[in-house]
Tab-separated table of N, CA and C in Angstrom:
chain	number	residue	atom	x	y	z
Z	350	TYR	N	-10.602	-2.041	5.626
Z	350	TYR	CA	-10.967	-1.094	4.608
Z	350	TYR	C	-12.460	-0.784	4.648
Z	351	LEU	N	-13.243	-1.794	4.925
Z	351	LEU	CA	-14.685	-1.587	4.978
Z	351	LEU	C	-15.047	-0.630	6.115
Z	352	GLY	N	-14.403	-0.787	7.251
Z	352	GLY	CA	-14.687	0.090	8.382
Z	352	GLY	C	-14.364	1.545	8.070
Z	353	ALA	N	-13.263	1.768	7.371
Z	353	ALA	CA	-12.896	3.132	6.991
Z	353	ALA	C	-13.892	3.702	5.984
Z	354	ALA	N	-14.383	2.865	5.090
Z	354	ALA	CA	-15.351	3.339	4.095
Z	354	ALA	C	-16.698	3.630	4.734
Z	355	VAL	N	-17.118	2.785	5.679
Z	355	VAL	CA	-18.415	2.973	6.327
Z	355	VAL	C	-18.404	4.212	7.210
Z	356	ALA	N	-17.272	4.497	7.844
Z	356	ALA	CA	-17.179	5.648	8.745
Z	356	ALA	C	-17.260	6.967	7.988
Z	357	ARG	N	-16.983	6.931	6.674
Z	357	ARG	CA	-17.005	8.131	5.838
Z	357	ARG	C	-16.122	9.232	6.388
Z	358	ARG	N	-15.103	8.815	7.101
Z	358	ARG	CA	-14.117	9.753	7.642
Z	358	ARG	C	-12.750	9.118	7.423
Z	359	PRO	N	-11.906	9.711	6.614
Z	359	PRO	CA	-10.611	9.084	6.343
Z	359	PRO	C	-9.707	9.076	7.577
Z	360	GLU	N	-9.246	7.924	7.944
Z	360	GLU	CA	-8.302	7.776	9.051
Z	360	GLU	C	-6.902	7.772	8.468
Z	361	ARG	N	-6.201	8.885	8.608
Z	361	ARG	CA	-4.888	9.023	7.989
Z	361	ARG	C	-3.914	7.956	8.456
Z	362	MET	N	-3.912	7.622	9.744
Z	362	MET	CA	-2.967	6.639	10.262
Z	362	MET	C	-3.245	5.262	9.656
Z	363	PHE	N	-4.505	4.884	9.562
Z	363	PHE	CA	-4.850	3.590	8.980
Z	363	PHE	C	-4.436	3.524	7.512
Z	364	ILE	N	-4.702	4.592	6.776
Z	364	ILE	CA	-4.363	4.604	5.353
Z	364	ILE	C	-2.845	4.595	5.167
Z	365	ALA	N	-2.122	5.299	6.022
Z	365	ALA	CA	-0.655	5.280	5.944
Z	365	ALA	C	-0.109	3.891	6.252
Z	366	LEU	N	-0.627	3.244	7.281
Z	366	LEU	CA	-0.172	1.889	7.607
Z	366	LEU	C	-0.507	0.905	6.495
Z	367	ALA	N	-1.666	1.060	5.890
Z	367	ALA	CA	-2.038	0.189	4.772
Z	367	ALA	C	-1.085	0.402	3.601
Z	368	GLY	N	-0.733	1.639	3.333
Z	368	GLY	CA	0.205	1.935	2.251
Z	368	GLY	C	1.580	1.340	2.504
Z	369	PHE	N	2.081	1.500	3.725
Z	369	PHE	CA	3.381	0.915	4.062
Z	369	PHE	C	3.322	-0.611	4.020
Z	370	GLY	N	2.212	-1.184	4.435
Z	370	GLY	CA	2.059	-2.635	4.386
Z	370	GLY	C	2.078	-3.153	2.962
Z	371	LYS	N	1.384	-2.466	2.073
Z	371	LYS	CA	1.355	-2.875	0.677
Z	371	LYS	C	2.736	-2.758	0.046
Z	372	LEU	N	3.443	-1.665	0.331
Z	372	LEU	CA	4.782	-1.504	-0.227
Z	372	LEU	C	5.766	-2.508	0.372
Z	373	SER	N	5.584	-2.865	1.633
Z	373	SER	CA	6.431	-3.886	2.251
Z	373	SER	C	6.205	-5.244	1.604
Z	374	PHE	N	4.961	-5.563	1.293
Z	374	PHE	CA	4.658	-6.814	0.609
Z	374	PHE	C	5.325	-6.852	-0.760
Z	375	VAL	N	5.255	-5.749	-1.484
Z	375	VAL	CA	5.889	-5.685	-2.805
Z	375	VAL	C	7.392	-5.859	-2.663
Z	376	ALA	N	7.999	-5.227	-1.681
Z	376	ALA	CA	9.442	-5.369	-1.478
Z	376	ALA	C	9.813	-6.814	-1.178
Z	377	LEU	N	9.015	-7.484	-0.380
Z	377	LEU	CA	9.276	-8.884	-0.061
Z	377	LEU	C	9.171	-9.761	-1.303
Z	378	VAL	N	8.105	-9.584	-2.078
Z	378	VAL	CA	7.906	-10.402	-3.273
Z	378	VAL	C	9.020	-10.155	-4.287
Z	379	VAL	N	9.377	-8.906	-4.494
Z	379	VAL	CA	10.428	-8.591	-5.463
Z	379	VAL	C	11.776	-9.143	-5.001
Z	380	SER	N	12.062	-9.048	-3.718
Z	380	SER	CA	13.334	-9.585	-3.230
Z	380	SER	C	13.388	-11.102	-3.379
Z	381	LEU	N	12.278	-11.776	-3.151
Z	381	LEU	CA	12.243	-13.232	-3.360
Z	381	LEU	C	12.344	-13.576	-4.843
Z	382	TRP	N	11.780	-12.758	-5.698
Z	382	TRP	CA	11.892	-12.974	-7.139
Z	382	TRP	C	13.343	-12.789	-7.600
Z	383	VAL	N	13.988	-11.742	-7.097
Z	383	VAL	CA	15.388	-11.493	-7.458
Z	383	VAL	C	16.277	-12.631	-6.973
Z	384	ALA	N	15.959	-13.194	-5.813
Z	384	ALA	CA	16.733	-14.311	-5.272
Z	384	ALA	C	16.434	-15.622	-5.989
Z	385	GLY	N	15.452	-15.628	-6.880
Z	385	GLY	CA	15.131	-16.822	-7.628
Z	385	GLY	C	14.192	-17.775	-6.921
Z	386	ARG	N	13.547	-17.320	-5.866
Z	386	ARG	CA	12.648	-18.190	-5.107
Z	386	ARG	C	11.195	-18.080	-5.546
Z	387	LEU	N	10.881	-17.060	-6.334
Z	387	LEU	CA	9.524	-16.879	-6.860
Z	387	LEU	C	9.604	-16.623	-8.363
Z	388	PRO	N	8.594	-17.055	-9.104
Z	388	PRO	CA	8.584	-16.770	-10.548
Z	388	PRO	C	8.241	-15.302	-10.812
Z	389	ALA	N	8.546	-14.875	-12.008
Z	389	ALA	CA	8.258	-13.488	-12.391
Z	389	ALA	C	6.767	-13.193	-12.312
Z	390	ARG	N	5.948	-14.197	-12.501
Z	390	ARG	CA	4.498	-14.001	-12.427
Z	390	ARG	C	4.085	-13.506	-11.032
Z	391	ALA	N	4.766	-13.975	-10.007
Z	391	ALA	CA	4.443	-13.527	-8.645
Z	391	ALA	C	4.772	-12.052	-8.472
Z	392	ALA	N	5.895	-11.625	-9.039
Z	392	ALA	CA	6.256	-10.210	-8.951
Z	392	ALA	C	5.251	-9.352	-9.715
Z	393	MET	N	4.799	-9.838	-10.843
Z	393	MET	CA	3.799	-9.092	-11.609
Z	393	MET	C	2.459	-9.057	-10.872
Z	394	ALA	N	2.143	-10.115	-10.163
Z	394	ALA	CA	0.883	-10.160	-9.419
Z	394	ALA	C	0.882	-9.170	-8.258
Z	395	ALA	N	2.060	-8.769	-7.805
Z	395	ALA	CA	2.159	-7.806	-6.706
Z	395	ALA	C	2.086	-6.364	-7.199
Z	396	SER	N	2.048	-6.154	-8.509
Z	396	SER	CA	2.051	-4.785	-9.023
Z	396	SER	C	0.823	-3.963	-8.607
Z	397	PRO	N	-0.380	-4.534	-8.474
Z	397	PRO	CA	-1.483	-3.706	-7.964
Z	397	PRO	C	-1.221	-3.209	-6.540
Z	398	ASP	N	-0.552	-4.016	-5.730
Z	398	ASP	CA	-0.217	-3.552	-4.383
Z	398	ASP	C	0.761	-2.386	-4.433
Z	399	LEU	N	1.672	-2.403	-5.395
Z	399	LEU	CA	2.589	-1.283	-5.566
Z	399	LEU	C	1.816	-0.016	-5.908
Z	400	ILE	N	0.879	-0.141	-6.821
Z	400	ILE	CA	0.085	1.020	-7.241
Z	400	ILE	C	-0.760	1.547	-6.087
Z	401	PHE	N	-1.470	0.645	-5.394
Z	401	PHE	CA	-2.312	1.095	-4.284
Z	401	PHE	C	-1.474	1.638	-3.126
Z	402	GLY	N	-0.335	1.034	-2.857
Z	402	GLY	CA	0.541	1.543	-1.802
Z	402	GLY	C	0.996	2.957	-2.087
Z	403	MET	N	1.367	3.211	-3.339
Z	403	MET	CA	1.790	4.570	-3.701
Z	403	MET	C	0.614	5.542	-3.631
Z	404	LEU	N	-0.565	5.097	-4.060
Z	404	LEU	CA	-1.746	5.967	-3.971
Z	404	LEU	C	-2.095	6.291	-2.523
Z	405	PHE	N	-2.074	5.278	-1.664
Z	405	PHE	CA	-2.400	5.498	-0.250
Z	405	PHE	C	-1.422	6.472	0.392
Z	406	LEU	N	-0.126	6.255	0.172
Z	406	LEU	CA	0.859	7.153	0.777
Z	406	LEU	C	0.825	8.533	0.141
Z	407	GLY	N	0.587	8.581	-1.155
Z	407	GLY	CA	0.456	9.887	-1.807
Z	407	GLY	C	-0.697	10.684	-1.237
Z	408	TRP	N	-1.829	10.015	-1.020
Z	408	TRP	CA	-2.976	10.701	-0.427
Z	408	TRP	C	-2.659	11.141	0.999
Z	409	THR	N	-1.982	10.274	1.751
Z	409	THR	CA	-1.661	10.589	3.143
Z	409	THR	C	-0.805	11.837	3.240
Z	410	PHE	N	0.212	11.926	2.400
Z	410	PHE	CA	1.099	13.095	2.468
Z	410	PHE	C	0.471	14.325	1.843
Z	411	ALA	N	-0.394	14.153	0.874
Z	411	ALA	CA	-1.055	15.290	0.248
Z	411	ALA	C	-2.148	15.884	1.136
Z	412	SER	N	-2.696	15.094	2.048
Z	412	SER	CA	-3.806	15.581	2.873
Z	412	SER	C	-3.365	16.041	4.254
Z	413	ARG	N	-2.078	16.298	4.415
Z	413	ARG	CA	-1.593	16.764	5.717
Z	413	ARG	C	-2.193	18.109	6.062
Z	414	ASP	N	-2.372	18.317	7.364
Z	414	ASP	CA	-2.849	19.623	7.840
Z	414	ASP	C	-1.738	20.638	7.659
Z	415	PRO	N	-2.067	21.838	7.167
Z	415	PRO	CA	-1.014	22.837	6.946
Z	415	PRO	C	-0.403	23.368	8.245
Z	416	GLY	N	-1.032	23.123	9.357
Z	416	GLY	CA	-0.558	23.691	10.629
Z	416	GLY	C	0.372	22.871	11.329
């Protein structure tokens, strides 16, 4: 993330991969919570990743080139 911020040029592929990674982590935590292997607190702790994952992917799809 620091490299992308320092470059001052948004790398769409990096941001998309980060978004998918964050959403994958949330899916893993929630599935383990549903299976009873993690407490509800762990699922709640993953909620910022859900928010950032959606923001990253939303930005990625909103900033597509029209061509």
